[in-house]
Amino acid sequence: MDGMERNRSGVVGDGWVDDTYLSVAVKNNTSKVVKKYVVGWLGYDKNGYPVKSGWLSPDFLKQGNSEENIQPGKTGGGDSGWRLTGGFNKGTDAVTFKASVKEVEYYDGSKWENPYYPYWVEEYKEKPIQ
């Protein structure tokens, strides 16, 4: 597949000011340097059923933007994340995640849009994990 690795499981981490964040590892499978990218994710409860996730405006499908330099063949995203909880609400029903890179911008100015992203959304959004 051209571009970025498209399916990665999310990792939930605690600790940043007692809030819960989702960290998604993104591998650059190209010979170009990544400048920024957009990732979509879906959350599931302990029984594998879809639940809304994300802070402030939870939804079944959330997207996050990242501006991160990822060198060819390297992986990024492991030391940052998107907030799942905040304020007085520190709980989340989502314990398992599926994530996919939606689009990427490279330092040479070119862009890549994941042609499989719409199919990934159709396959997994609001459906239990099989």
CSV table of C-alpha atoms in Angstrom, one decimal:
chain,number,residue,atom,x,y,z
A,1,MET,CA,0.0,0.0,0.0
A,2,ASP,CA,1.2,3.5,-0.8
A,3,GLY,CA,1.6,6.0,2.0
A,4,MET,CA,1.0,5.6,5.6
A,5,GLU,CA,0.2,2.4,7.5
A,6,ARG,CA,-3.6,2.6,7.6
A,7,ASN,CA,-4.9,0.3,10.4
A,8,ARG,CA,-3.5,0.6,13.9
A,9,SER,CA,-5.0,-0.2,17.2
A,10,GLY,CA,-5.1,2.7,19.6
A,11,VAL,CA,-3.5,2.7,23.0
A,12,VAL,CA,-5.1,4.4,26.0
A,13,GLY,CA,-2.8,6.1,28.4
A,14,ASP,CA,-3.4,7.9,31.7
A,15,GLY,CA,-1.3,10.4,33.5
A,16,TRP,CA,-1.3,13.8,31.7
A,17,VAL,CA,-3.1,15.8,34.3
A,18,ASP,CA,-5.2,12.8,35.2
A,19,ASP,CA,-7.0,12.8,31.9
A,20,THR,CA,-7.1,9.9,29.5
A,21,TYR,CA,-5.5,10.3,26.0
A,22,LEU,CA,-5.5,8.1,22.9
A,23,SER,CA,-2.1,7.6,21.3
A,24,VAL,CA,-1.9,6.2,17.8
A,25,ALA,CA,1.3,4.9,16.3
A,26,VAL,CA,1.7,6.0,12.7
A,27,LYS,CA,4.4,4.4,10.5
A,28,ASN,CA,5.8,6.3,7.4
A,29,ASN,CA,6.1,3.7,4.6
A,30,THR,CA,7.3,6.2,2.0
A,31,SER,CA,10.6,7.8,1.1
A,32,LYS,CA,9.2,11.3,2.0
A,33,VAL,CA,9.2,13.1,5.3
A,34,VAL,CA,5.8,13.5,6.8
A,35,LYS,CA,4.8,17.0,7.9
A,36,LYS,CA,1.3,16.4,9.3
A,37,TYR,CA,-1.5,13.9,9.1
A,38,VAL,CA,-5.1,13.2,10.1
A,39,VAL,CA,-6.2,10.1,11.9
A,40,GLY,CA,-9.7,8.7,12.5
A,41,TRP,CA,-10.6,6.5,15.4
A,42,LEU,CA,-13.4,4.4,16.7
A,43,GLY,CA,-13.9,3.4,20.4
A,44,TYR,CA,-15.3,0.1,21.8
A,45,ASP,CA,-16.3,-0.9,25.3
A,46,LYS,CA,-15.0,-3.9,27.2
A,47,ASN,CA,-17.4,-6.2,25.3
A,48,GLY,CA,-16.4,-5.0,21.9
A,49,TYR,CA,-19.4,-2.8,21.2
A,50,PRO,CA,-19.0,0.7,19.7
A,51,VAL,CA,-19.2,3.7,22.1
A,52,LYS,CA,-18.7,7.4,21.6
A,53,SER,CA,-15.3,8.7,22.5
A,54,GLY,CA,-13.5,12.0,22.6
A,55,TRP,CA,-13.7,15.0,25.0
A,56,LEU,CA,-16.2,17.8,24.6
A,57,SER,CA,-18.1,16.4,21.6
A,58,PRO,CA,-18.0,12.6,21.8
A,59,ASP,CA,-18.9,10.6,18.7
A,60,PHE,CA,-18.6,7.1,17.2
A,61,LEU,CA,-16.0,8.4,14.7
A,62,LYS,CA,-13.5,11.0,15.8
A,63,GLN,CA,-10.6,12.6,13.9
A,64,GLY,CA,-7.5,14.2,15.1
A,65,ASN,CA,-4.8,16.3,13.4
A,66,SER,CA,-1.1,16.0,14.2
A,67,GLU,CA,1.8,18.1,13.0
A,68,GLU,CA,4.8,15.7,13.4
A,69,ASN,CA,7.9,15.1,11.4
A,70,ILE,CA,8.1,11.4,10.6
A,71,GLN,CA,11.2,10.3,8.7
A,72,PRO,CA,10.9,7.6,6.0
A,73,GLY,CA,10.6,4.1,7.6
A,74,LYS,CA,10.1,5.6,11.1
A,75,THR,CA,7.1,5.5,13.4
A,76,GLY,CA,5.6,8.6,15.1
A,77,GLY,CA,2.6,9.4,17.3
A,78,GLY,CA,3.6,7.3,20.3
A,79,ASP,CA,4.5,10.2,22.6
A,80,SER,CA,1.4,12.3,22.0
A,81,GLY,CA,-2.3,11.8,21.9
A,82,TRP,CA,-5.9,13.1,21.7
A,83,ARG,CA,-7.8,13.8,24.8
A,84,LEU,CA,-10.6,11.4,25.7
A,85,THR,CA,-11.6,12.8,29.1
A,86,GLY,CA,-11.4,16.2,30.7
A,87,GLY,CA,-12.8,18.6,33.3
A,88,PHE,CA,-14.6,16.8,36.1
A,89,ASN,CA,-15.4,13.8,33.9
A,90,LYS,CA,-12.4,11.4,34.1
A,91,GLY,CA,-14.2,8.3,32.9
A,92,THR,CA,-14.6,6.7,29.5
A,93,ASP,CA,-16.4,3.6,28.3
A,94,ALA,CA,-14.0,3.1,25.4
A,95,VAL,CA,-11.2,0.7,26.3
A,96,THR,CA,-10.3,-0.6,22.8
A,97,PHE,CA,-9.8,1.4,19.6
A,98,LYS,CA,-9.4,1.0,15.9
A,99,ALA,CA,-7.6,3.8,14.0
A,100,SER,CA,-6.8,4.7,10.4
A,101,VAL,CA,-4.8,7.4,8.8
A,102,LYS,CA,-7.1,9.5,6.6
A,103,GLU,CA,-4.6,11.9,4.9
A,104,VAL,CA,-1.0,13.0,5.0
A,105,GLU,CA,0.9,16.1,4.0
A,106,TYR,CA,4.7,15.8,3.2
A,107,TYR,CA,7.4,18.4,3.4
A,108,ASP,CA,7.7,18.4,-0.4
A,109,GLY,CA,4.2,19.8,-0.6
A,110,SER,CA,2.5,16.6,-1.9
A,111,LYS,CA,-0.5,15.1,-0.2
A,112,TRP,CA,-1.8,11.5,0.1
A,113,GLU,CA,-5.4,10.7,0.8
A,114,ASN,CA,-6.1,7.1,2.0
A,115,PRO,CA,-8.3,5.6,-0.7
A,116,TYR,CA,-9.4,2.9,1.8
A,117,TYR,CA,-10.5,5.3,4.6
A,118,PRO,CA,-14.1,5.6,3.5
A,119,TYR,CA,-14.3,1.8,3.2
A,120,TRP,CA,-12.7,1.4,6.7
A,121,VAL,CA,-15.3,3.8,8.1
A,122,GLU,CA,-18.1,1.9,6.4
A,123,GLU,CA,-16.7,-1.5,7.7
A,124,TYR,CA,-16.3,-0.6,11.3
A,125,LYS,CA,-18.3,2.5,12.3
A,126,GLU,CA,-21.0,1.7,14.9
A,127,LYS,CA,-20.5,-2.1,14.5
A,128,PRO,CA,-19.2,-4.5,17.1
A,129,ILE,CA,-15.7,-5.9,16.9
A,130,GLN,CA,-15.8,-9.3,15.2
